[in-house]
């Protein structure tokens, strides 16, 4: 097992090809996917053929970046995942993201792991700025961003080629950012 980092309660590790079932099960909960695909599950084939191969390739191509499984240190139970990846909309940023099983919500796990990933990003990787985006109405995700020190940067609407078949209101989103100096001043 390749461990990226550990926090008080969490272990963040590399995914492997054996994790398909965990990922498919996570995305099978419409509440988990509510602000991502409007509730639609991810087909198993998408993980097998597209997402996991893409994720596994990042570990070698960009050490320290990518998608990381989050599991409890005490039991090893899979809780969800984080990503710290190239921002596909604005390449000057590295984008933070997270997705957790509903049973794990509200216990501070996303905040705990995201804070550790920011430290990893700014200290180990030497990043200059980190972004995070979510659909406007995803209050829980926005709260995690705020608790980690990210600040609201702008509202925007995902273009139709990114989110097809949805109204402009349904595509309304927000971007939060934190710079390295902002993060450092929060640690003082
Ligand atoms: C967003 C998500 C990762 C948060 O994970 P979590 O482990 O529950 O997060 P935390 O416990 O660290 O913090 C959640 C915060 O949001 C708050 N929150 C959760 N739902 C909320 C809501 N509907 N309205 C307002 N605040 C809300 C919690 O009260 C908590 O804040 P607090 O500590 O000030 O009380 C989790 O809900 C999730 O996986 N959702 C589905 C996937 C998703 O939407 N991912 C983000 C896509 S951009």
JSON list of C-alpha atoms and ligand atoms in Angstrom, two decimals:
[
{"chain": "A", "resi": 1, "resn": "UNK", "atom": "CA", "xyz": [0.00, 0.00, 0.00]},
{"chain": "A", "resi": 2, "resn": "UNK", "atom": "CA", "xyz": [1.35, 3.43, -0.92]},
{"chain": "A", "resi": 3, "resn": "UNK", "atom": "CA", "xyz": [0.44, 5.94, 1.78]},
{"chain": "A", "resi": 4, "resn": "UNK", "atom": "CA", "xyz": [0.48, 9.62, 0.87]},
{"chain": "A", "resi": 5, "resn": "UNK", "atom": "CA", "xyz": [-0.14, 10.93, 4.39]},
{"chain": "A", "resi": 6, "resn": "UNK", "atom": "CA", "xyz": [-1.89, 10.26, 7.66]},
{"chain": "A", "resi": 7, "resn": "UNK", "atom": "CA", "xyz": [-3.90, 12.54, 9.92]},
{"chain": "A", "resi": 8, "resn": "UNK", "atom": "CA", "xyz": [-5.26, 11.89, 13.40]},
{"chain": "A", "resi": 9, "resn": "UNK", "atom": "CA", "xyz": [-8.02, 9.65, 12.08]},
{"chain": "A", "resi": 10, "resn": "UNK", "atom": "CA", "xyz": [-7.38, 9.20, 8.37]},
{"chain": "A", "resi": 11, "resn": "UNK", "atom": "CA", "xyz": [-4.97, 7.50, 6.04]},
{"chain": "A", "resi": 12, "resn": "UNK", "atom": "CA", "xyz": [-4.77, 8.79, 2.47]},
{"chain": "A", "resi": 13, "resn": "UNK", "atom": "CA", "xyz": [-3.41, 6.17, 0.12]},
{"chain": "A", "resi": 14, "resn": "UNK", "atom": "CA", "xyz": [-3.01, 5.60, -3.58]},
{"chain": "A", "resi": 15, "resn": "UNK", "atom": "CA", "xyz": [-5.83, 3.87, -5.37]},
{"chain": "A", "resi": 16, "resn": "UNK", "atom": "CA", "xyz": [-5.20, 0.55, -7.09]},
{"chain": "A", "resi": 17, "resn": "UNK", "atom": "CA", "xyz": [-7.06, -1.33, -9.80]},
{"chain": "A", "resi": 18, "resn": "UNK", "atom": "CA", "xyz": [-8.66, -3.39, -6.99]},
{"chain": "A", "resi": 19, "resn": "UNK", "atom": "CA", "xyz": [-10.64, -0.40, -5.74]},
{"chain": "A", "resi": 20, "resn": "UNK", "atom": "CA", "xyz": [-13.27, -0.44, -8.48]},
{"chain": "A", "resi": 21, "resn": "UNK", "atom": "CA", "xyz": [-16.00, -1.90, -6.27]},
{"chain": "A", "resi": 22, "resn": "UNK", "atom": "CA", "xyz": [-15.48, 0.73, -3.55]},
{"chain": "A", "resi": 23, "resn": "UNK", "atom": "CA", "xyz": [-15.70, 3.54, -6.08]},
{"chain": "A", "resi": 24, "resn": "UNK", "atom": "CA", "xyz": [-18.78, 2.17, -7.83]},
{"chain": "A", "resi": 25, "resn": "UNK", "atom": "CA", "xyz": [-20.54, 1.66, -4.47]},
{"chain": "A", "resi": 26, "resn": "UNK", "atom": "CA", "xyz": [-19.71, 5.20, -3.36]},
{"chain": "A", "resi": 27, "resn": "UNK", "atom": "CA", "xyz": [-21.19, 6.69, -6.52]},
{"chain": "A", "resi": 28, "resn": "UNK", "atom": "CA", "xyz": [-24.27, 4.45, -6.33]},
{"chain": "A", "resi": 29, "resn": "UNK", "atom": "CA", "xyz": [-25.75, 6.66, -3.59]},
{"chain": "A", "resi": 30, "resn": "UNK", "atom": "CA", "xyz": [-27.84, 9.41, -5.25]},
{"chain": "A", "resi": 31, "resn": "UNK", "atom": "CA", "xyz": [-27.26, 11.68, -2.24]},
{"chain": "A", "resi": 32, "resn": "UNK", "atom": "CA", "xyz": [-23.50, 11.43, -2.70]},
{"chain": "A", "resi": 33, "resn": "UNK", "atom": "CA", "xyz": [-23.87, 12.28, -6.39]},
{"chain": "A", "resi": 34, "resn": "UNK", "atom": "CA", "xyz": [-26.55, 14.94, -5.95]},
{"chain": "A", "resi": 35, "resn": "UNK", "atom": "CA", "xyz": [-24.27, 17.92, -6.64]},
{"chain": "A", "resi": 36, "resn": "UNK", "atom": "CA", "xyz": [-21.97, 16.06, -9.03]},
{"chain": "A", "resi": 37, "resn": "UNK", "atom": "CA", "xyz": [-24.19, 14.25, -11.54]},
{"chain": "A", "resi": 38, "resn": "UNK", "atom": "CA", "xyz": [-27.57, 15.28, -10.11]},
{"chain": "A", "resi": 39, "resn": "UNK", "atom": "CA", "xyz": [-27.81, 11.85, -8.52]},
{"chain": "A", "resi": 40, "resn": "UNK", "atom": "CA", "xyz": [-26.76, 9.56, -11.36]},
{"chain": "A", "resi": 41, "resn": "UNK", "atom": "CA", "xyz": [-24.42, 6.67, -10.44]},
{"chain": "A", "resi": 42, "resn": "UNK", "atom": "CA", "xyz": [-21.14, 6.16, -12.28]},
{"chain": "A", "resi": 43, "resn": "UNK", "atom": "CA", "xyz": [-21.17, 3.04, -14.47]},
{"chain": "A", "resi": 44, "resn": "UNK", "atom": "CA", "xyz": [-18.64, 0.43, -13.41]},
{"chain": "A", "resi": 45, "resn": "UNK", "atom": "CA", "xyz": [-17.17, 0.44, -16.90]},
{"chain": "A", "resi": 46, "resn": "UNK", "atom": "CA", "xyz": [-16.31, 4.11, -16.58]},
{"chain": "A", "resi": 47, "resn": "UNK", "atom": "CA", "xyz": [-14.10, 3.36, -13.58]},
{"chain": "A", "resi": 48, "resn": "UNK", "atom": "CA", "xyz": [-12.55, 0.28, -15.17]},
{"chain": "A", "resi": 49, "resn": "UNK", "atom": "CA", "xyz": [-11.86, 1.74, -18.59]},
{"chain": "A", "resi": 50, "resn": "UNK", "atom": "CA", "xyz": [-11.45, 5.45, -18.00]},
{"chain": "A", "resi": 51, "resn": "UNK", "atom": "CA", "xyz": [-11.22, 6.91, -14.51]},
{"chain": "A", "resi": 52, "resn": "UNK", "atom": "CA", "xyz": [-9.01, 4.46, -12.64]},
{"chain": "A", "resi": 53, "resn": "UNK", "atom": "CA", "xyz": [-6.43, 4.12, -15.43]},
{"chain": "A", "resi": 54, "resn": "UNK", "atom": "CA", "xyz": [-6.32, 7.92, -15.64]},
{"chain": "A", "resi": 55, "resn": "UNK", "atom": "CA", "xyz": [-5.96, 8.27, -11.87]},
{"chain": "A", "resi": 56, "resn": "UNK", "atom": "CA", "xyz": [-3.24, 5.61, -11.60]},
{"chain": "A", "resi": 57, "resn": "UNK", "atom": "CA", "xyz": [-1.24, 7.31, -14.35]},
{"chain": "A", "resi": 58, "resn": "UNK", "atom": "CA", "xyz": [-1.03, 10.54, -12.36]},
{"chain": "A", "resi": 59, "resn": "UNK", "atom": "CA", "xyz": [0.99, 8.93, -9.52]},
{"chain": "A", "resi": 60, "resn": "UNK", "atom": "CA", "xyz": [3.92, 8.30, -11.86]},
{"chain": "A", "resi": 61, "resn": "UNK", "atom": "CA", "xyz": [3.54, 11.38, -14.03]},
{"chain": "A", "resi": 62, "resn": "UNK", "atom": "CA", "xyz": [3.08, 13.88, -11.20]},
{"chain": "A", "resi": 63, "resn": "UNK", "atom": "CA", "xyz": [4.37, 12.54, -7.88]},
{"chain": "A", "resi": 64, "resn": "UNK", "atom": "CA", "xyz": [2.34, 13.83, -4.92]},
{"chain": "A", "resi": 65, "resn": "UNK", "atom": "CA", "xyz": [-0.69, 14.71, -7.05]},
{"chain": "A", "resi": 66, "resn": "UNK", "atom": "CA", "xyz": [-3.78, 12.73, -7.88]},
{"chain": "A", "resi": 67, "resn": "UNK", "atom": "CA", "xyz": [-6.70, 10.94, -6.29]},
{"chain": "A", "resi": 68, "resn": "UNK", "atom": "CA", "xyz": [-6.29, 9.41, -2.85]},
{"chain": "A", "resi": 69, "resn": "UNK", "atom": "CA", "xyz": [-8.49, 6.92, -1.04]},
{"chain": "A", "resi": 70, "resn": "UNK", "atom": "CA", "xyz": [-9.39, 8.04, 2.48]},
{"chain": "A", "resi": 71, "resn": "UNK", "atom": "CA", "xyz": [-9.70, 5.31, 5.06]},
{"chain": "A", "resi": 72, "resn": "UNK", "atom": "CA", "xyz": [-9.94, 5.15, 8.82]},
{"chain": "A", "resi": 73, "resn": "UNK", "atom": "CA", "xyz": [-6.58, 4.51, 10.41]},
{"chain": "A", "resi": 74, "resn": "UNK", "atom": "CA", "xyz": [-8.10, 2.41, 13.19]},
{"chain": "A", "resi": 75, "resn": "UNK", "atom": "CA", "xyz": [-10.23, 0.01, 11.11]},
{"chain": "A", "resi": 76, "resn": "UNK", "atom": "CA", "xyz": [-8.97, 0.51, 7.56]},
{"chain": "A", "resi": 77, "resn": "UNK", "atom": "CA", "xyz": [-12.56, 1.14, 6.43]},
{"chain": "A", "resi": 78, "resn": "UNK", "atom": "CA", "xyz": [-12.89, 3.06, 3.16]},
{"chain": "A", "resi": 79, "resn": "UNK", "atom": "CA", "xyz": [-14.67, 6.38, 3.67]},
{"chain": "A", "resi": 80, "resn": "UNK", "atom": "CA", "xyz": [-14.22, 8.21, 0.40]},
{"chain": "A", "resi": 81, "resn": "UNK", "atom": "CA", "xyz": [-11.55, 10.09, -1.47]},
{"chain": "A", "resi": 82, "resn": "UNK", "atom": "CA", "xyz": [-9.76, 13.36, -2.14]},
{"chain": "A", "resi": 83, "resn": "UNK", "atom": "CA", "xyz": [-8.09, 14.76, -5.17]},
{"chain": "A", "resi": 84, "resn": "UNK", "atom": "CA", "xyz": [-5.33, 17.28, -5.66]},
{"chain": "A", "resi": 85, "resn": "UNK", "atom": "CA", "xyz": [-5.06, 17.55, -9.42]},
{"chain": "A", "resi": 86, "resn": "UNK", "atom": "CA", "xyz": [-4.39, 19.95, -12.26]},
{"chain": "A", "resi": 87, "resn": "UNK", "atom": "CA", "xyz": [-7.25, 22.41, -12.49]},
{"chain": "A", "resi": 88, "resn": "UNK", "atom": "CA", "xyz": [-8.85, 21.67, -15.83]},
{"chain": "A", "resi": 89, "resn": "UNK", "atom": "CA", "xyz": [-10.53, 25.06, -16.17]},
{"chain": "A", "resi": 90, "resn": "UNK", "atom": "CA", "xyz": [-7.68, 27.30, -14.98]},
{"chain": "A", "resi": 91, "resn": "UNK", "atom": "CA", "xyz": [-4.23, 25.70, -15.28]},
{"chain": "A", "resi": 92, "resn": "UNK", "atom": "CA", "xyz": [-2.56, 28.17, -12.90]},
{"chain": "A", "resi": 93, "resn": "UNK", "atom": "CA", "xyz": [-4.38, 26.40, -10.05]},
{"chain": "A", "resi": 94, "resn": "UNK", "atom": "CA", "xyz": [-4.23, 22.95, -8.53]},
{"chain": "A", "resi": 95, "resn": "UNK", "atom": "CA", "xyz": [-7.73, 21.82, -7.63]},
{"chain": "A", "resi": 96, "resn": "UNK", "atom": "CA", "xyz": [-8.81, 20.21, -4.36]},
{"chain": "A", "resi": 97, "resn": "UNK", "atom": "CA", "xyz": [-11.83, 17.91, -4.31]},
{"chain": "A", "resi": 98, "resn": "UNK", "atom": "CA", "xyz": [-13.48, 15.26, -2.13]},
{"chain": "A", "resi": 99, "resn": "UNK", "atom": "CA", "xyz": [-16.28, 12.71, -2.04]},
{"chain": "A", "resi": 100, "resn": "UNK", "atom": "CA", "xyz": [-17.35, 10.72, 1.01]},
{"chain": "A", "resi": 101, "resn": "UNK", "atom": "CA", "xyz": [-19.89, 8.02, 1.85]},
{"chain": "A", "resi": 102, "resn": "UNK", "atom": "CA", "xyz": [-23.00, 9.39, 3.44]},
{"chain": "A", "resi": 103, "resn": "UNK", "atom": "CA", "xyz": [-22.41, 7.36, 6.61]},
{"chain": "A", "resi": 104, "resn": "UNK", "atom": "CA", "xyz": [-19.18, 9.30, 7.13]},
{"chain": "A", "resi": 105, "resn": "UNK", "atom": "CA", "xyz": [-20.62, 12.80, 6.71]},
{"chain": "A", "resi": 106, "resn": "UNK", "atom": "CA", "xyz": [-20.71, 15.34, 9.49]},
{"chain": "A", "resi": 107, "resn": "UNK", "atom": "CA", "xyz": [-17.78, 13.96, 11.45]},
{"chain": "A", "resi": 108, "resn": "UNK", "atom": "CA", "xyz": [-15.15, 16.35, 10.19]},
{"chain": "A", "resi": 109, "resn": "UNK", "atom": "CA", "xyz": [-13.41, 13.83, 7.95]},
{"chain": "A", "resi": 110, "resn": "UNK", "atom": "CA", "xyz": [-13.44, 15.94, 4.78]},
{"chain": "A", "resi": 111, "resn": "UNK", "atom": "CA", "xyz": [-12.10, 18.95, 6.63]},
{"chain": "A", "resi": 112, "resn": "UNK", "atom": "CA", "xyz": [-9.41, 16.90, 8.38]},
{"chain": "A", "resi": 113, "resn": "UNK", "atom": "CA", "xyz": [-8.15, 15.35, 5.17]},
{"chain": "A", "resi": 114, "resn": "UNK", "atom": "CA", "xyz": [-8.44, 18.51, 3.09]},
{"chain": "A", "resi": 115, "resn": "UNK", "atom": "CA", "xyz": [-6.40, 20.49, 5.62]},
{"chain": "A", "resi": 116, "resn": "UNK", "atom": "CA", "xyz": [-3.68, 17.85, 5.49]},
{"chain": "A", "resi": 117, "resn": "UNK", "atom": "CA", "xyz": [-3.73, 17.87, 1.69]},
{"chain": "A", "resi": 118, "resn": "UNK", "atom": "CA", "xyz": [-3.35, 21.64, 1.66]},
{"chain": "A", "resi": 119, "resn": "UNK", "atom": "CA", "xyz": [-0.31, 21.31, 3.90]},
{"chain": "A", "resi": 120, "resn": "UNK", "atom": "CA", "xyz": [1.03, 18.62, 1.59]},
{"chain": "A", "resi": 121, "resn": "UNK", "atom": "CA", "xyz": [0.35, 20.88, -1.41]},
{"chain": "A", "resi": 122, "resn": "UNK", "atom": "CA", "xyz": [1.89, 24.04, -0.07]},
{"chain": "A", "resi": 123, "resn": "UNK", "atom": "CA", "xyz": [4.82, 22.52, 1.86]},
{"chain": "A", "resi": 124, "resn": "UNK", "atom": "CA", "xyz": [5.75, 19.30, 0.10]},
{"chain": "A", "resi": 125, "resn": "UNK", "atom": "CA", "xyz": [4.74, 20.21, -3.44]},
{"chain": "A", "resi": 126, "resn": "UNK", "atom": "CA", "xyz": [5.44, 23.94, -3.15]},
{"chain": "A", "resi": 127, "resn": "UNK", "atom": "CA", "xyz": [2.18, 24.97, -4.79]},
{"chain": "A", "resi": 128, "resn": "UNK", "atom": "CA", "xyz": [1.36, 28.64, -5.24]},
{"chain": "A", "resi": 129, "resn": "UNK", "atom": "CA", "xyz": [-2.44, 28.46, -5.19]},
{"chain": "A", "resi": 130, "resn": "UNK", "atom": "CA", "xyz": [-5.20, 25.93, -4.78]},
{"chain": "A", "resi": 131, "resn": "UNK", "atom": "CA", "xyz": [-8.77, 26.10, -6.06]},
{"chain": "A", "resi": 132, "resn": "UNK", "atom": "CA", "xyz": [-11.96, 24.21, -5.26]},
{"chain": "A", "resi": 133, "resn": "UNK", "atom": "CA", "xyz": [-15.28, 24.30, -7.07]},
{"chain": "A", "resi": 134, "resn": "UNK", "atom": "CA", "xyz": [-18.73, 23.04, -6.38]},
{"chain": "A", "resi": 135, "resn": "UNK", "atom": "CA", "xyz": [-22.29, 23.59, -7.48]},
{"chain": "A", "resi": 136, "resn": "UNK", "atom": "CA", "xyz": [-23.63, 26.70, -5.76]},
{"chain": "A", "resi": 137, "resn": "UNK", "atom": "CA", "xyz": [-26.12, 24.89, -3.55]},
{"chain": "A", "resi": 138, "resn": "UNK", "atom": "CA", "xyz": [-23.68, 22.34, -2.15]},
{"chain": "A", "resi": 139, "resn": "UNK", "atom": "CA", "xyz": [-23.53, 23.90, 1.31]},
{"chain": "A", "resi": 140, "resn": "UNK", "atom": "CA", "xyz": [-21.58, 21.06, 2.91]},
{"chain": "A", "resi": 141, "resn": "UNK", "atom": "CA", "xyz": [-18.81, 21.23, 0.32]},
{"chain": "A", "resi": 142, "resn": "UNK", "atom": "CA", "xyz": [-18.63, 25.01, 0.56]},
{"chain": "A", "resi": 143, "resn": "UNK", "atom": "CA", "xyz": [-18.40, 24.77, 4.33]},
{"chain": "A", "resi": 144, "resn": "UNK", "atom": "CA", "xyz": [-15.44, 22.38, 4.08]},
{"chain": "A", "resi": 145, "resn": "UNK", "atom": "CA", "xyz": [-13.69, 24.87, 1.79]},
{"chain": "A", "resi": 146, "resn": "UNK", "atom": "CA", "xyz": [-14.32, 27.68, 4.25]},
{"chain": "A", "resi": 147, "resn": "UNK", "atom": "CA", "xyz": [-13.17, 25.64, 7.24]},
{"chain": "A", "resi": 148, "resn": "UNK", "atom": "CA", "xyz": [-9.92, 24.90, 5.40]},
{"chain": "A", "resi": 149, "resn": "UNK", "atom": "CA", "xyz": [-9.28, 28.60, 4.82]},
{"chain": "A", "resi": 150, "resn": "UNK", "atom": "CA", "xyz": [-10.30, 28.87, 1.19]},
{"chain": "A", "resi": 151, "resn": "UNK", "atom": "CA", "xyz": [-12.11, 32.09, 0.31]},
{"chain": "A", "resi": 152, "resn": "UNK", "atom": "CA", "xyz": [-14.98, 32.62, -2.07]},
{"chain": "A", "resi": 153, "resn": "UNK", "atom": "CA", "xyz": [-13.55, 33.88, -5.36]},
{"chain": "A", "resi": 154, "resn": "UNK", "atom": "CA", "xyz": [-16.41, 33.92, -7.82]},
{"chain": "A", "resi": 155, "resn": "UNK", "atom": "CA", "xyz": [-19.68, 32.44, -8.93]},
{"chain": "A", "resi": 156, "resn": "UNK", "atom": "CA", "xyz": [-19.85, 31.02, -12.44]},
{"chain": "A", "resi": 157, "resn": "UNK", "atom": "CA", "xyz": [-21.99, 28.77, -14.60]},
{"chain": "A", "resi": 158, "resn": "UNK", "atom": "CA", "xyz": [-20.58, 25.48, -15.83]},
{"chain": "A", "resi": 159, "resn": "UNK", "atom": "CA", "xyz": [-20.73, 25.53, -19.65]},
{"chain": "A", "resi": 160, "resn": "UNK", "atom": "CA", "xyz": [-23.13, 23.19, -21.38]},
{"chain": "A", "resi": 161, "resn": "UNK", "atom": "CA", "xyz": [-20.31, 21.10, -22.78]},
{"chain": "A", "resi": 162, "resn": "UNK", "atom": "CA", "xyz": [-19.21, 20.32, -19.20]},
{"chain": "A", "resi": 163, "resn": "UNK", "atom": "CA", "xyz": [-22.71, 19.73, -17.81]},
{"chain": "A", "resi": 164, "resn": "UNK", "atom": "CA", "xyz": [-25.15, 18.81, -20.55]},
{"chain": "A", "resi": 165, "resn": "UNK", "atom": "CA", "xyz": [-28.93, 18.95, -20.42]},
{"chain": "A", "resi": 166, "resn": "UNK", "atom": "CA", "xyz": [-29.30, 21.13, -17.33]},
{"chain": "A", "resi": 167, "resn": "UNK", "atom": "CA", "xyz": [-30.66, 24.64, -16.91]},
{"chain": "A", "resi": 168, "resn": "UNK", "atom": "CA", "xyz": [-28.37, 27.58, -16.23]},
{"chain": "A", "resi": 169, "resn": "UNK", "atom": "CA", "xyz": [-29.60, 27.68, -12.62]},
{"chain": "A", "resi": 170, "resn": "UNK", "atom": "CA", "xyz": [-28.74, 24.01, -12.17]},
{"chain": "A", "resi": 171, "resn": "UNK", "atom": "CA", "xyz": [-25.26, 24.66, -13.56]},
{"chain": "A", "resi": 172, "resn": "UNK", "atom": "CA", "xyz": [-24.60, 27.57, -11.20]},
{"chain": "A", "resi": 173, "resn": "UNK", "atom": "CA", "xyz": [-21.35, 26.99, -9.32]},
{"chain": "A", "resi": 174, "resn": "UNK", "atom": "CA", "xyz": [-18.81, 28.67, -7.08]},
{"chain": "A", "resi": 175, "resn": "UNK", "atom": "CA", "xyz": [-15.04, 28.81, -7.00]},
{"chain": "A", "resi": 176, "resn": "UNK", "atom": "CA", "xyz": [-12.99, 29.14, -3.82]},
{"chain": "A", "resi": 177, "resn": "UNK", "atom": "CA", "xyz": [-9.23, 29.72, -3.70]},
{"chain": "A", "resi": 178, "resn": "UNK", "atom": "CA", "xyz": [-6.33, 29.96, -1.29]},
{"chain": "A", "resi": 179, "resn": "UNK", "atom": "CA", "xyz": [-2.81, 31.18, -2.06]},
{"chain": "A", "resi": 180, "resn": "UNK", "atom": "CA", "xyz": [0.33, 29.92, -0.47]},
{"chain": "A", "resi": 181, "resn": "UNK", "atom": "CA", "xyz": [0.82, 33.16, 1.52]},
{"chain": "A", "resi": 182, "resn": "UNK", "atom": "CA", "xyz": [-2.78, 33.07, 2.73]},
{"chain": "A", "resi": 183, "resn": "UNK", "atom": "CA", "xyz": [-2.34, 29.49, 3.84]},
{"chain": "A", "resi": 184, "resn": "UNK", "atom": "CA", "xyz": [0.97, 30.28, 5.58]},
{"chain": "A", "resi": 185, "resn": "UNK", "atom": "CA", "xyz": [-0.57, 33.19, 7.48]},
{"chain": "A", "resi": 186, "resn": "UNK", "atom": "CA", "xyz": [-3.35, 30.91, 8.72]},
{"chain": "A", "resi": 187, "resn": "UNK", "atom": "CA", "xyz": [-0.75, 28.55, 10.23]},
{"chain": "A", "resi": 188, "resn": "UNK", "atom": "CA", "xyz": [0.83, 31.30, 12.36]},
{"chain": "B", "resi": 1, "resn": "LIG", "atom": "C1", "xyz": [-19.13, 17.59, 1.04]},
{"chain": "B", "resi": 1, "resn": "LIG", "atom": "C2", "xyz": [-18.64, 16.43, 1.89]},
{"chain": "B", "resi": 1, "resn": "LIG", "atom": "C3", "xyz": [-17.34, 15.90, 1.33]},
{"chain": "B", "resi": 1, "resn": "LIG", "atom": "C4", "xyz": [-18.42, 16.91, 3.31]},
{"chain": "B", "resi": 1, "resn": "LIG", "atom": "O1", "xyz": [-17.84, 15.86, 4.04]},
{"chain": "B", "resi": 1, "resn": "LIG", "atom": "P1", "xyz": [-17.90, 15.82, 5.65]},
{"chain": "B", "resi": 1, "resn": "LIG", "atom": "O2", "xyz": [-16.89, 14.84, 6.10]},
{"chain": "B", "resi": 1, "resn": "LIG", "atom": "O3", "xyz": [-19.30, 15.67, 6.09]},
{"chain": "B", "resi": 1, "resn": "LIG", "atom": "O4", "xyz": [-17.40, 17.29, 5.99]},
{"chain": "B", "resi": 1, "resn": "LIG", "atom": "P2", "xyz": [-17.06, 17.87, 7.43]},
{"chain": "B", "resi": 1, "resn": "LIG", "atom": "O5", "xyz": [-17.74, 17.06, 8.49]},
{"chain": "B", "resi": 1, "resn": "LIG", "atom": "O6", "xyz": [-15.58, 18.05, 7.52]},
{"chain": "B", "resi": 1, "resn": "LIG", "atom": "O7", "xyz": [-17.70, 19.33, 7.36]},
{"chain": "B", "resi": 1, "resn": "LIG", "atom": "C5", "xyz": [-18.98, 19.52, 6.79]},
{"chain": "B", "resi": 1, "resn": "LIG", "atom": "C6", "xyz": [-19.47, 20.90, 7.20]},
{"chain": "B", "resi": 1, "resn": "LIG", "atom": "O8", "xyz": [-20.55, 21.26, 6.34]},
{"chain": "B", "resi": 1, "resn": "LIG", "atom": "C7", "xyz": [-21.69, 21.49, 7.11]},
{"chain": "B", "resi": 1, "resn": "LIG", "atom": "N1", "xyz": [-22.83, 21.08, 6.31]},
{"chain": "B", "resi": 1, "resn": "LIG", "atom": "C8", "xyz": [-23.08, 19.87, 5.83]},
{"chain": "B", "resi": 1, "resn": "LIG", "atom": "N2", "xyz": [-24.23, 19.91, 5.13]},
{"chain": "B", "resi": 1, "resn": "LIG", "atom": "C9", "xyz": [-24.68, 21.18, 5.18]},
{"chain": "B", "resi": 1, "resn": "LIG", "atom": "C10", "xyz": [-25.81, 21.87, 4.66]},
{"chain": "B", "resi": 1, "resn": "LIG", "atom": "N3", "xyz": [-26.72, 21.23, 3.94]},
{"chain": "B", "resi": 1, "resn": "LIG", "atom": "N4", "xyz": [-25.94, 23.19, 4.94]},
{"chain": "B", "resi": 1, "resn": "LIG", "atom": "C11", "xyz": [-25.02, 23.85, 5.66]},
{"chain": "B", "resi": 1, "resn": "LIG", "atom": "N5", "xyz": [-23.92, 23.25, 6.18]},
{"chain": "B", "resi": 1, "resn": "LIG", "atom": "C12", "xyz": [-23.78, 21.94, 5.93]},
{"chain": "B", "resi": 1, "resn": "LIG", "atom": "C13", "xyz": [-21.48, 20.68, 8.37]},
{"chain": "B", "resi": 1, "resn": "LIG", "atom": "O9", "xyz": [-22.29, 21.14, 9.42]},
{"chain": "B", "resi": 1, "resn": "LIG", "atom": "C14", "xyz": [-20.00, 20.93, 8.61]},
{"chain": "B", "resi": 1, "resn": "LIG", "atom": "O10", "xyz": [-19.75, 22.23, 9.09]},
{"chain": "B", "resi": 1, "resn": "LIG", "atom": "P3", "xyz": [-19.50, 22.52, 10.67]},
{"chain": "B", "resi": 1, "resn": "LIG", "atom": "O11", "xyz": [-18.32, 21.72, 11.09]},
{"chain": "B", "resi": 1, "resn": "LIG", "atom": "O12", "xyz": [-19.26, 23.99, 10.72]},
{"chain": "B", "resi": 1, "resn": "LIG", "atom": "O13", "xyz": [-20.76, 22.11, 11.37]},
{"chain": "B", "resi": 1, "resn": "LIG", "atom": "C15", "xyz": [-19.66, 15.28, 1.93]},
{"chain": "B", "resi": 1, "resn": "LIG", "atom": "O14", "xyz": [-20.92, 15.80, 2.29]},
{"chain": "B", "resi": 1, "resn": "LIG", "atom": "C16", "xyz": [-19.80, 14.58, 0.59]},
{"chain": "B", "resi": 1, "resn": "LIG", "atom": "O15", "xyz": [-19.03, 13.69, 0.27]},
{"chain": "B", "resi": 1, "resn": "LIG", "atom": "N6", "xyz": [-20.81, 14.96, -0.21]},
{"chain": "B", "resi": 1, "resn": "LIG", "atom": "C17", "xyz": [-21.09, 14.27, -1.47]},
{"chain": "B", "resi": 1, "resn": "LIG", "atom": "C18", "xyz": [-20.00, 14.50, -2.49]},
{"chain": "B", "resi": 1, "resn": "LIG", "atom": "C19", "xyz": [-19.80, 15.96, -2.78]},
{"chain": "B", "resi": 1, "resn": "LIG", "atom": "O16", "xyz": [-20.74, 16.73, -2.93]},
{"chain": "B", "resi": 1, "resn": "LIG", "atom": "N7", "xyz": [-18.53, 16.32, -2.90]},
{"chain": "B", "resi": 1, "resn": "LIG", "atom": "C20", "xyz": [-18.15, 17.66, -3.23]},
{"chain": "B", "resi": 1, "resn": "LIG", "atom": "C21", "xyz": [-18.31, 17.88, -4.67]},
{"chain": "B", "resi": 1, "resn": "LIG", "atom": "S1", "xyz": [-17.62, 19.44, -5.10]}
]
